[in-house]
Amino acid sequence: EDQVTQSPEALRLQEGESSSLNCSYTVSGLRGLFWYRQDPGKGPEFLFTLYSAGEEKEKERLKATLTKKESFLHITAPKPEDSATYLCAVQAAGGSYIPTFGRGTSLIVHP
Amino acid sequence: DVKVTQSSRYLVKRTGEKVFLECVQDMDHENMFWYRQDPGLGLRLIYFSYDVKMKEKGDIPEGYSVSREKKERFSLILESASTNQTSMYLCASSGAGTGELFFGEGSRLTVL
């Protein structure tokens, strides 16, 4: 069974304090790993797809990286507007196209 | 841009009422999904559909049904709402064979 574990559950940072969120996964062959951002009371918004170990994607202050067992979402010099819940999901190769989601990391960036 | 539109952002219903939640996507996506999201439980898949008139149960289908008569529209039905169905409901769509889901804004349902 595919599993996705995100840590920490919650993270508080000061503005400008860089950090990383972790997504550990167990899947029988990875087809893709996805990161989403979810603002309170809204639906998740797609951020990145990573397909193979060593791949990196960047968007503004966010950089996602992938190894064979985990992915990191690095946040460089965060701002209060980066506050959100970040969700990770994996899709297994050769199986159902339905992604398995982690429970997310709630990030709060204080000014 | 992909747009997934959910018919109602906020609903308040009484126990036993029938509830319809509608979702429309404008990107000709084959796959559509209904999730519910509760604090501490994350996203849980209720039903999904990979084609018109096709549907598959997700992890928590009990108490729900779905309808997909047209490719762009996927409806979630609560035949007799109960208080434990108070939740945020999220619709999503994706293209064939792809894993990126595009979500609607969500429908927050309160059952009294």
mmCIF file of C-alpha atoms in Angstrom:
data_model
loop_
_atom_site.group_PDB
_atom_site.id
_atom_site.type_symbol
_atom_site.label_atom_id
_atom_site.label_comp_id
_atom_site.label_asym_id
_atom_site.label_seq_id
_atom_site.Cartn_x
_atom_site.Cartn_y
_atom_site.Cartn_z
ATOM 1 C CA GLU A 1 0.000 0.000 0.000
ATOM 2 C CA ASP A 2 1.302 3.432 -0.936
ATOM 3 C CA GLN A 3 2.078 5.684 2.010
ATOM 4 C CA VAL A 4 3.003 9.344 2.355
ATOM 5 C CA THR A 5 4.179 10.886 5.619
ATOM 6 C CA GLN A 6 4.786 14.602 5.975
ATOM 7 C CA SER A 7 6.780 16.263 8.720
ATOM 8 C CA PRO A 8 6.594 18.343 10.710
ATOM 9 C CA GLU A 9 2.826 18.632 11.133
ATOM 10 C CA ALA A 10 3.209 22.321 11.898
ATOM 11 C CA LEU A 11 6.059 24.789 11.507
ATOM 12 C CA ARG A 12 6.391 28.343 12.690
ATOM 13 C CA LEU A 13 9.077 30.554 11.167
ATOM 14 C CA GLN A 14 10.124 34.136 11.412
ATOM 15 C CA GLU A 15 10.122 36.091 8.197
ATOM 16 C CA GLY A 16 13.406 35.420 6.427
ATOM 17 C CA GLU A 17 14.128 32.204 8.356
ATOM 18 C CA SER A 18 14.708 29.483 5.760
ATOM 19 C CA SER A 19 13.619 25.902 6.416
ATOM 20 C CA SER A 20 12.506 22.661 4.777
ATOM 21 C CA LEU A 21 9.398 20.508 4.812
ATOM 22 C CA ASN A 22 9.735 16.754 4.434
ATOM 23 C CA CYS A 23 7.638 14.226 2.508
ATOM 24 C CA SER A 24 8.615 10.583 2.981
ATOM 25 C CA TYR A 25 6.942 8.050 0.736
ATOM 26 C CA THR A 26 6.605 4.334 0.148
ATOM 27 C CA VAL A 27 5.380 3.346 -3.272
ATOM 28 C CA SER A 28 5.909 0.415 -5.610
ATOM 29 C CA GLY A 29 7.527 2.406 -8.364
ATOM 30 C CA LEU A 30 7.110 6.166 -8.451
ATOM 31 C CA ARG A 31 5.341 7.722 -11.386
ATOM 32 C CA GLY A 32 5.247 11.211 -9.946
ATOM 33 C CA LEU A 33 5.419 13.199 -6.710
ATOM 34 C CA PHE A 34 3.327 16.341 -6.379
ATOM 35 C CA TRP A 35 3.384 19.353 -4.108
ATOM 36 C CA TYR A 36 0.333 21.529 -3.443
ATOM 37 C CA ARG A 37 -0.297 24.672 -1.455
ATOM 38 C CA GLN A 38 -3.603 25.109 0.379
ATOM 39 C CA ASP A 39 -4.769 28.402 1.873
ATOM 40 C CA PRO A 40 -7.334 28.302 4.708
ATOM 41 C CA GLY A 41 -10.841 27.625 3.459
ATOM 42 C CA LYS A 42 -9.743 27.030 -0.135
ATOM 43 C CA GLY A 43 -8.885 24.095 -2.368
ATOM 44 C CA PRO A 44 -5.280 22.954 -2.864
ATOM 45 C CA GLU A 45 -3.310 24.639 -5.611
ATOM 46 C CA PHE A 46 -0.852 22.588 -7.649
ATOM 47 C CA LEU A 47 2.795 23.662 -7.310
ATOM 48 C CA PHE A 48 5.230 21.069 -8.681
ATOM 49 C CA THR A 49 5.600 17.601 -10.158
ATOM 50 C CA LEU A 50 8.826 15.619 -9.692
ATOM 51 C CA TYR A 51 9.392 12.401 -11.591
ATOM 52 C CA SER A 52 12.827 11.008 -10.758
ATOM 53 C CA ALA A 53 15.481 11.099 -8.047
ATOM 54 C CA GLY A 54 17.753 14.104 -8.353
ATOM 55 C CA GLU A 55 15.148 16.268 -10.012
ATOM 56 C CA GLU A 56 14.559 19.786 -8.682
ATOM 57 C CA LYS A 57 11.880 22.384 -9.402
ATOM 58 C CA GLU A 58 11.770 26.019 -8.303
ATOM 59 C CA LYS A 59 9.125 28.674 -8.011
ATOM 60 C CA GLU A 60 9.907 31.975 -6.338
ATOM 61 C CA ARG A 61 11.042 31.153 -2.777
ATOM 62 C CA LEU A 62 10.155 27.455 -3.064
ATOM 63 C CA LYS A 63 12.367 24.634 -4.280
ATOM 64 C CA ALA A 64 11.308 21.002 -4.368
ATOM 65 C CA THR A 65 13.807 18.150 -4.484
ATOM 66 C CA LEU A 66 13.400 14.398 -4.792
ATOM 67 C CA THR A 67 15.300 11.303 -3.661
ATOM 68 C CA LYS A 68 14.257 7.662 -3.880
ATOM 69 C CA LYS A 69 12.585 7.822 -0.477
ATOM 70 C CA GLU A 70 11.638 11.419 0.184
ATOM 71 C CA SER A 71 11.064 14.885 -1.128
ATOM 72 C CA PHE A 72 11.895 18.204 0.451
ATOM 73 C CA LEU A 73 10.212 21.531 -0.050
ATOM 74 C CA HIS A 74 12.799 24.169 0.752
ATOM 75 C CA ILE A 75 11.537 27.631 1.600
ATOM 76 C CA THR A 76 14.152 30.351 1.295
ATOM 77 C CA ALA A 77 13.688 33.639 3.157
ATOM 78 C CA PRO A 78 9.951 33.075 3.627
ATOM 79 C CA LYS A 79 7.424 35.900 3.816
ATOM 80 C CA PRO A 80 4.122 35.968 5.724
ATOM 81 C CA GLU A 81 2.264 35.336 2.451
ATOM 82 C CA ASP A 82 3.942 31.919 2.259
ATOM 83 C CA SER A 83 1.830 30.867 5.236
ATOM 84 C CA ALA A 84 -0.332 27.926 4.137
ATOM 85 C CA THR A 85 -0.651 24.179 4.402
ATOM 86 C CA TYR A 86 1.628 22.308 2.010
ATOM 87 C CA LEU A 87 0.471 18.918 0.783
ATOM 88 C CA CYS A 88 2.525 16.177 -0.822
ATOM 89 C CA ALA A 89 1.100 13.360 -2.959
ATOM 90 C CA VAL A 90 2.526 10.403 -4.876
ATOM 91 C CA GLN A 91 1.301 8.474 -7.869
ATOM 92 C CA ALA A 92 2.444 4.892 -8.352
ATOM 93 C CA ALA A 93 3.691 3.635 -11.691
ATOM 94 C CA GLY A 94 1.622 1.020 -13.446
ATOM 95 C CA GLY A 95 -1.267 1.210 -11.059
ATOM 96 C CA SER A 96 -4.192 3.461 -10.435
ATOM 97 C CA TYR A 97 -3.703 7.066 -11.436
ATOM 98 C CA ILE A 98 -5.201 8.120 -8.140
ATOM 99 C CA PRO A 99 -2.598 9.944 -6.049
ATOM 100 C CA THR A 100 -2.035 9.188 -2.357
ATOM 101 C CA PHE A 101 -1.901 12.324 -0.234
ATOM 102 C CA GLY A 102 -0.033 13.097 2.950
ATOM 103 C CA ARG A 103 -1.756 15.002 5.738
ATOM 104 C CA GLY A 104 0.198 18.158 5.113
ATOM 105 C CA THR A 105 2.453 20.594 6.944
ATOM 106 C CA SER A 106 0.894 23.783 8.269
ATOM 107 C CA LEU A 107 3.366 26.637 7.850
ATOM 108 C CA ILE A 108 3.027 29.967 9.618
ATOM 109 C CA VAL A 109 5.504 32.740 8.860
ATOM 110 C CA HIS A 110 5.533 35.562 11.373
ATOM 111 C CA PRO A 111 6.481 39.100 10.279
ATOM 112 C CA ASP B 1 -5.895 28.184 -16.821
ATOM 113 C CA VAL B 2 -7.722 25.109 -15.616
ATOM 114 C CA LYS B 3 -10.843 26.014 -13.779
ATOM 115 C CA VAL B 4 -12.849 23.758 -11.506
ATOM 116 C CA THR B 5 -16.014 25.372 -10.236
ATOM 117 C CA GLN B 6 -18.047 24.098 -7.320
ATOM 118 C CA SER B 7 -21.633 25.232 -7.183
ATOM 119 C CA SER B 8 -21.822 26.306 -3.552
ATOM 120 C CA ARG B 9 -19.130 27.593 -1.214
ATOM 121 C CA TYR B 10 -21.223 27.294 1.934
ATOM 122 C CA LEU B 11 -24.296 25.202 2.658
ATOM 123 C CA VAL B 12 -26.323 24.597 5.793
ATOM 124 C CA LYS B 13 -28.698 21.631 5.742
ATOM 125 C CA ARG B 14 -30.786 19.721 8.219
ATOM 126 C CA THR B 15 -30.410 16.068 9.126
ATOM 127 C CA GLY B 16 -32.221 13.870 6.629
ATOM 128 C CA GLU B 17 -32.209 16.379 3.780
ATOM 129 C CA LYS B 18 -30.954 15.415 0.342
ATOM 130 C CA VAL B 19 -27.900 17.421 -0.675
ATOM 131 C CA PHE B 20 -26.454 17.986 -4.136
ATOM 132 C CA LEU B 21 -22.939 19.285 -4.631
ATOM 133 C CA GLU B 22 -22.046 20.082 -8.220
ATOM 134 C CA CYS B 23 -18.685 20.472 -9.876
ATOM 135 C CA VAL B 24 -17.829 21.647 -13.376
ATOM 136 C CA GLN B 25 -14.410 21.670 -15.065
ATOM 137 C CA ASP B 26 -13.520 23.459 -18.261
ATOM 138 C CA MET B 27 -10.383 21.610 -19.401
ATOM 139 C CA ASP B 28 -11.915 18.523 -20.982
ATOM 140 C CA HIS B 29 -10.355 16.342 -18.271
ATOM 141 C CA GLU B 30 -11.219 12.658 -18.235
ATOM 142 C CA ASN B 31 -10.847 12.131 -14.489
ATOM 143 C CA MET B 32 -12.884 13.772 -11.765
ATOM 144 C CA PHE B 33 -12.775 13.259 -7.996
ATOM 145 C CA TRP B 34 -14.695 14.072 -4.850
ATOM 146 C CA TYR B 35 -12.803 14.363 -1.558
ATOM 147 C CA ARG B 36 -13.748 15.405 1.915
ATOM 148 C CA GLN B 37 -11.269 17.142 4.178
ATOM 149 C CA ASP B 38 -11.467 17.159 7.946
ATOM 150 C CA PRO B 39 -8.960 18.529 10.478
ATOM 151 C CA GLY B 40 -6.378 15.927 11.389
ATOM 152 C CA LEU B 41 -7.641 13.427 8.791
ATOM 153 C CA GLY B 42 -6.361 15.008 5.606
ATOM 154 C CA LEU B 43 -7.975 14.425 2.216
ATOM 155 C CA ARG B 44 -10.142 11.335 1.927
ATOM 156 C CA LEU B 45 -11.393 10.123 -1.438
ATOM 157 C CA ILE B 46 -15.146 9.556 -1.647
ATOM 158 C CA TYR B 47 -15.660 8.685 -5.330
ATOM 159 C CA PHE B 48 -13.923 9.188 -8.620
ATOM 160 C CA SER B 49 -14.852 8.933 -12.262
ATOM 161 C CA TYR B 50 -12.603 8.219 -15.245
ATOM 162 C CA ASP B 51 -15.233 8.656 -17.941
ATOM 163 C CA VAL B 52 -18.805 9.719 -18.515
ATOM 164 C CA LYS B 53 -21.241 7.476 -16.651
ATOM 165 C CA MET B 54 -18.326 5.605 -15.046
ATOM 166 C CA LYS B 55 -17.671 5.787 -11.324
ATOM 167 C CA GLU B 56 -15.535 4.016 -8.770
ATOM 168 C CA LYS B 57 -15.723 4.000 -4.994
ATOM 169 C CA GLY B 58 -12.957 5.653 -3.074
ATOM 170 C CA ASP B 59 -11.996 5.127 0.539
ATOM 171 C CA ILE B 60 -15.183 6.434 2.194
ATOM 172 C CA PRO B 61 -18.177 6.055 -0.163
ATOM 173 C CA GLU B 62 -20.757 5.146 2.488
ATOM 174 C CA GLY B 63 -23.613 7.643 2.614
ATOM 175 C CA TYR B 64 -22.697 9.204 -0.734
ATOM 176 C CA SER B 65 -23.475 8.670 -4.388
ATOM 177 C CA VAL B 66 -22.262 10.399 -7.552
ATOM 178 C CA SER B 67 -23.424 11.173 -11.044
ATOM 179 C CA ARG B 68 -21.473 11.951 -14.187
ATOM 180 C CA GLU B 69 -23.802 12.430 -17.129
ATOM 181 C CA LYS B 70 -21.510 14.832 -18.997
ATOM 182 C CA LYS B 71 -17.738 14.892 -19.193
ATOM 183 C CA GLU B 72 -17.407 18.300 -17.579
ATOM 184 C CA ARG B 73 -19.800 17.768 -14.678
ATOM 185 C CA PHE B 74 -19.490 15.535 -11.607
ATOM 186 C CA SER B 75 -22.108 15.668 -8.873
ATOM 187 C CA LEU B 76 -21.937 14.394 -5.308
ATOM 188 C CA ILE B 77 -25.192 13.413 -3.650
ATOM 189 C CA LEU B 78 -25.923 12.909 0.011
ATOM 190 C CA GLU B 79 -29.195 10.995 -0.009
ATOM 191 C CA SER B 80 -29.959 11.696 3.658
ATOM 192 C CA ALA B 81 -27.546 14.090 5.278
ATOM 193 C CA SER B 82 -26.232 13.329 8.736
ATOM 194 C CA THR B 83 -24.287 15.462 11.192
ATOM 195 C CA ASN B 84 -21.132 13.390 10.652
ATOM 196 C CA GLN B 85 -21.124 14.550 7.042
ATOM 197 C CA THR B 86 -20.378 18.097 8.138
ATOM 198 C CA SER B 87 -17.124 18.768 6.318
ATOM 199 C CA MET B 88 -15.267 20.556 3.547
ATOM 200 C CA TYR B 89 -15.922 18.883 0.207
ATOM 201 C CA LEU B 90 -13.401 19.275 -2.585
ATOM 202 C CA CYS B 91 -13.828 18.435 -6.249
ATOM 203 C CA ALA B 92 -10.815 17.886 -8.502
ATOM 204 C CA SER B 93 -10.052 16.934 -12.075
ATOM 205 C CA SER B 94 -7.069 15.609 -13.997
ATOM 206 C CA GLY B 95 -6.175 14.632 -17.523
ATOM 207 C CA ALA B 96 -5.913 11.007 -18.610
ATOM 208 C CA GLY B 97 -2.798 9.347 -17.193
ATOM 209 C CA THR B 98 -1.653 12.447 -15.349
ATOM 210 C CA GLY B 99 -1.301 12.845 -11.603
ATOM 211 C CA GLU B 100 -1.685 16.593 -11.229
ATOM 212 C CA LEU B 101 -5.063 17.354 -9.733
ATOM 213 C CA PHE B 102 -6.781 20.689 -10.155
ATOM 214 C CA PHE B 103 -9.108 21.493 -7.306
ATOM 215 C CA GLY B 104 -12.148 23.652 -6.902
ATOM 216 C CA GLU B 105 -12.518 26.187 -4.105
ATOM 217 C CA GLY B 106 -14.375 23.738 -1.917
ATOM 218 C CA SER B 107 -17.890 23.504 -0.488
ATOM 219 C CA ARG B 108 -18.226 23.760 3.260
ATOM 220 C CA LEU B 109 -21.283 21.789 4.336
ATOM 221 C CA THR B 110 -22.810 22.040 7.792
ATOM 222 C CA VAL B 111 -25.506 19.535 8.730
ATOM 223 C CA LEU B 112 -27.593 20.523 11.741
#
